[in-house]
Coordinates of C-alpha atoms in Angstrom, one line a residue:
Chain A
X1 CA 105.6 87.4 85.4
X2 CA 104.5 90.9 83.8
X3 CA 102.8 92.1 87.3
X4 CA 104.0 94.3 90.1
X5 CA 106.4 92.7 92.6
X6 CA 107.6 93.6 95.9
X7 CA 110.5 92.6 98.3
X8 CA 110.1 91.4 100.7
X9 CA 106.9 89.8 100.9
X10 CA 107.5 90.0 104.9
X11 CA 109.4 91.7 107.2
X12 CA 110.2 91.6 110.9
X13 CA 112.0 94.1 112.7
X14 CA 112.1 95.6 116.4
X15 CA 111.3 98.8 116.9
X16 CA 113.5 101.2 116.5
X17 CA 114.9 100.1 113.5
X18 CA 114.9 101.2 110.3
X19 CA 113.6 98.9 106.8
X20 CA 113.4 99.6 103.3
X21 CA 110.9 97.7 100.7
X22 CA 111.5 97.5 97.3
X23 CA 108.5 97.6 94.4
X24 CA 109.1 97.1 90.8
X25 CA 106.1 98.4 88.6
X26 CA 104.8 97.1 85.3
X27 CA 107.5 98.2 83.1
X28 CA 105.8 100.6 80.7
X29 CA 103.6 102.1 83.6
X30 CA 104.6 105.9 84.9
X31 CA 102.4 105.7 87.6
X32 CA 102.9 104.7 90.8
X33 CA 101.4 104.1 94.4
X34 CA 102.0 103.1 97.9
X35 CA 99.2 102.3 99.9
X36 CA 99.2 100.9 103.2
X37 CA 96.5 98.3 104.4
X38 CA 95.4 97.0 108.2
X39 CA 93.6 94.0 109.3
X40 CA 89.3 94.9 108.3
X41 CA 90.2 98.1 106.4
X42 CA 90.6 99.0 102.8
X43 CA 93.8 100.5 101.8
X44 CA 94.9 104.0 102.5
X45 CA 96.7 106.0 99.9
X46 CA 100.5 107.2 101.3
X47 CA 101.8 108.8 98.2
X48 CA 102.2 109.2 94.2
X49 CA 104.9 108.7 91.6
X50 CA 104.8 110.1 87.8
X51 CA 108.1 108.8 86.4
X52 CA 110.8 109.8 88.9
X53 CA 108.4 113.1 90.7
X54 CA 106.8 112.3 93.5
X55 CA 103.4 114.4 93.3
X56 CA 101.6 113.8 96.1
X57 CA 102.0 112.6 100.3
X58 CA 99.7 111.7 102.5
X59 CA 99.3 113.3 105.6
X60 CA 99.5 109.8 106.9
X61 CA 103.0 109.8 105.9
X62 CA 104.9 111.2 108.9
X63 CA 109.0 112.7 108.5
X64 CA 109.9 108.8 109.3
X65 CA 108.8 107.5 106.0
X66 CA 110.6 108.3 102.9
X67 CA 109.9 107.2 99.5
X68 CA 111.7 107.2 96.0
X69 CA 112.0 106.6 92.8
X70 CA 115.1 107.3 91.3
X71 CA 114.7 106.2 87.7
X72 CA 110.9 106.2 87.1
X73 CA 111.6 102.3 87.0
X74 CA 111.0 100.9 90.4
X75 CA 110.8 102.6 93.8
X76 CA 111.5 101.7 97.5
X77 CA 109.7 103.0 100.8
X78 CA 111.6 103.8 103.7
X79 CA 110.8 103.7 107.4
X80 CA 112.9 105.1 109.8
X81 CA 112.8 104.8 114.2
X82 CA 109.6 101.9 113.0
X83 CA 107.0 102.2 115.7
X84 CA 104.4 99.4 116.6
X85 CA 101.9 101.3 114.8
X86 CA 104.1 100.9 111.7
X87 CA 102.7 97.4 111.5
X88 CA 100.9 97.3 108.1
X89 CA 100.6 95.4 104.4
X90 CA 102.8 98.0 102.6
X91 CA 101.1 97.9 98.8
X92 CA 102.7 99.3 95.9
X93 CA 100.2 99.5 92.9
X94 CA 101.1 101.2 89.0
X95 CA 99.5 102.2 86.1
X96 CA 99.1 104.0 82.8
X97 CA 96.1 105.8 84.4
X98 CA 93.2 103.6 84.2
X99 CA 92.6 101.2 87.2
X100 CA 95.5 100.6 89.4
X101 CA 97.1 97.2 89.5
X102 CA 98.2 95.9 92.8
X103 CA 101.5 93.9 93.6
X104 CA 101.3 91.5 97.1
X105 CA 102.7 93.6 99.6
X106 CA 105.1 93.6 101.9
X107 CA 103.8 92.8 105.4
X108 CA 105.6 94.5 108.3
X109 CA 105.5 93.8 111.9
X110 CA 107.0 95.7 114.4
X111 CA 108.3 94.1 117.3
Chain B
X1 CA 86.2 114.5 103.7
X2 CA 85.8 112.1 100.6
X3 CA 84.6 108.6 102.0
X4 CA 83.8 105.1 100.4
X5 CA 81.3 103.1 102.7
X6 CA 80.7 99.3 102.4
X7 CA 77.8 98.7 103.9
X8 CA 78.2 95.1 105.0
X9 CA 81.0 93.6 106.0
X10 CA 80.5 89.9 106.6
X11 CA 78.3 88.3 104.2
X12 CA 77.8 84.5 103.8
X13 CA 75.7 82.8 101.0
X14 CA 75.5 79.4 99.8
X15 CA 76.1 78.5 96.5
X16 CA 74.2 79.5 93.6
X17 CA 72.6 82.4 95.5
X18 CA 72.6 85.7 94.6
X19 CA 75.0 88.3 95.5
X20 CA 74.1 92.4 96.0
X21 CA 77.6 94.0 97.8
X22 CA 76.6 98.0 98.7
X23 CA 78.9 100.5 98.0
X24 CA 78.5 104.5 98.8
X25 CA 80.5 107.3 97.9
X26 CA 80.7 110.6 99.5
X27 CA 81.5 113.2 96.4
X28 CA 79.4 115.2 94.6
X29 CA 81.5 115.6 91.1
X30 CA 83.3 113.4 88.5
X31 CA 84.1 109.8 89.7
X32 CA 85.6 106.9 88.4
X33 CA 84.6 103.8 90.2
X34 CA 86.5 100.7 90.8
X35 CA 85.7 96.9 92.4
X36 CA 88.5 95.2 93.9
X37 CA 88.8 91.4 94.9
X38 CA 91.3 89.8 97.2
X39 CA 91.0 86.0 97.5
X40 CA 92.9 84.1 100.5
X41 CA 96.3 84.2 100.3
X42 CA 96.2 86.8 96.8
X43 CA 97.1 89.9 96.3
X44 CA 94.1 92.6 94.8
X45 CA 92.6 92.2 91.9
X46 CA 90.9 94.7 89.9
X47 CA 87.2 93.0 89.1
X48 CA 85.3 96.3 87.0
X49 CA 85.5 99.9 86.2
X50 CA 83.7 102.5 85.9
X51 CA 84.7 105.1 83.8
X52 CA 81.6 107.0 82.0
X53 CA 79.0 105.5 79.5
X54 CA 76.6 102.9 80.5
X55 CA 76.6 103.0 84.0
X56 CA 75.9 99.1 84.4
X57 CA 79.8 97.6 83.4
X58 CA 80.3 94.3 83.4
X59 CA 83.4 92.5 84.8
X60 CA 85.2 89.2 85.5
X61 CA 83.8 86.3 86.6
X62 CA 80.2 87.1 86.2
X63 CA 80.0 90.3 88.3
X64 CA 78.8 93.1 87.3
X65 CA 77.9 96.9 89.0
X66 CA 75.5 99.4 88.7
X67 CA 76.6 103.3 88.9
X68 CA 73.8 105.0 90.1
X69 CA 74.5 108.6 90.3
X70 CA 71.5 110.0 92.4
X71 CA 72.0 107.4 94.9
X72 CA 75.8 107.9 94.9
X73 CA 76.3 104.3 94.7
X74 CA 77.9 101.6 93.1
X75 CA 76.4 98.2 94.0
X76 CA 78.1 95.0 93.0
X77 CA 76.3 92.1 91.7
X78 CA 76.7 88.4 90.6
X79 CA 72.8 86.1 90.0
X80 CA 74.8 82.8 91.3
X81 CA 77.7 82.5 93.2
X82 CA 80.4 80.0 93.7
X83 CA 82.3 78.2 96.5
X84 CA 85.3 80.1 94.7
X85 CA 83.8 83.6 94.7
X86 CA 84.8 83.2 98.9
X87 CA 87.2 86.3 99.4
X88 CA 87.4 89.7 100.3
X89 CA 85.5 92.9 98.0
X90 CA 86.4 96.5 98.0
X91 CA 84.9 99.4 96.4
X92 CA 87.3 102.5 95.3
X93 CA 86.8 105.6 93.9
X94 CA 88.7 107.9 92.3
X95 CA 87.6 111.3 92.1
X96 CA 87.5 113.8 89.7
X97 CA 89.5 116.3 92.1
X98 CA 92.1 114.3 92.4
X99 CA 94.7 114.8 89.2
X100 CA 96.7 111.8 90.5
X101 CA 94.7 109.3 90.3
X102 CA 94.8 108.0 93.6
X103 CA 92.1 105.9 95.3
X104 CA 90.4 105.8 98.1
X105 CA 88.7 102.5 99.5
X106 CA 85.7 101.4 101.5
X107 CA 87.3 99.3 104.5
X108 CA 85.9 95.9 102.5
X109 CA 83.1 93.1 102.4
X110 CA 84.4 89.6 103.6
X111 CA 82.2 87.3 101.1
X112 CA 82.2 83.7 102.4
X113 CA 80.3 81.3 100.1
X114 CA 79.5 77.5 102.0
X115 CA 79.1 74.9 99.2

């Protein structure tokens, strides 16, 4: 499989606690995203990789979420002291710079 | 702020009717237009884009959009839809302020399709 992946595909956690997801791009692709998605609403950009430079934040992201990407390969999104409101599809999407493509997500819910 | 807007959000056809899904943008310079399609149980799946030229690009699956520039719109069409076109639409646009080419999406048309 040549698309974007992401682990793990669902997540439970009380709140409090702190989770990490993984994404793994399309291998030749220096761009990447993390969007996060509710139930009846579109996705909502959080932030921006070129390579290994993170270029761009939402202001959605608060100090609780942190995301890298060490290598310009794949990146992971942290969330730290998760809240309820945390609950969310977490998307990761990449490209060369035409049209986006979209792993599955990683659904979080927040106990 | 820069806005997509779906106008509908729950549509349901039968088959081999014709499909018009509305999408609105709120910018006034460059875009780049995008339909996504998420069927049950799938991740999203990029249908068409809009980049420049013709403004009526055709996609998978029969669809196909019109970029309308005065109207700040980019409708999605299909003449004759299928039980299998049942899923979940969503316009995105990128704009031409943004160097990052992030998007920003309407909040998504729920297409159901009775056979």
């Amino acid at each position: 499989d040549t698309g974007v992946s992401q682990n793990p595909r669902h997540k439970i956690t009380k709140r409090g606690q702190n989770v990490t997801f993984r994404c793994d791009p399309i291998s030749e692709h220096n761009r990447l995203y993390w969007y996060r998605q509710t139930l009846g609403q579109g996705p909502e950009f959080l932030t921006y990789f070129q390579n290994e430079a993170q270029l761009e934040k939402s202001r959605l992201l608060s100090d609780r979420f942190s995301a890298e990407r060490p290598k310009g390969s794949f990146s992971t999104l942290e969330i730290q002291r998760t809240e309820q409101g945390d609950s969310a599809m977490y998307l990761c999407a990449s490209s060369l710079g035409q049209g986006p493509f979209f792993g599955p997500g990683t659904r979080l819910t927040v106990l | 702020a820069q806005s997509v807007s779906q106008h509908n959000h729950h549509v349901i056809l039968s088959e081999a009717a014709s499909l018009e899904l509305g999408c609105n943008y709120s910018y006034g310079g460059t875009v780049n237009l995008f339909w996504y399609v998420q069927y049950p149980g799938q991740h999203l799946q990029l249908l068409l884009k809009y980049f420049s030229g013709d403004p009526l690009v055709k996609g998978i699956k029969g669809f196909e959009a019109e970029f309308i520039k005065s109207k700040f719109s980019f409708n999605l069409r299909k003449p004759s839809v299928q039980w299998s076109d049942t899923a979940e639409y969503f316009c995105a646009v990128k704009t031409g302020s943004s160097n990052t080419g992030k998007l920003i999406f309407g909040q998504g048309t729920t297409l159901q399709v009775k056979p």
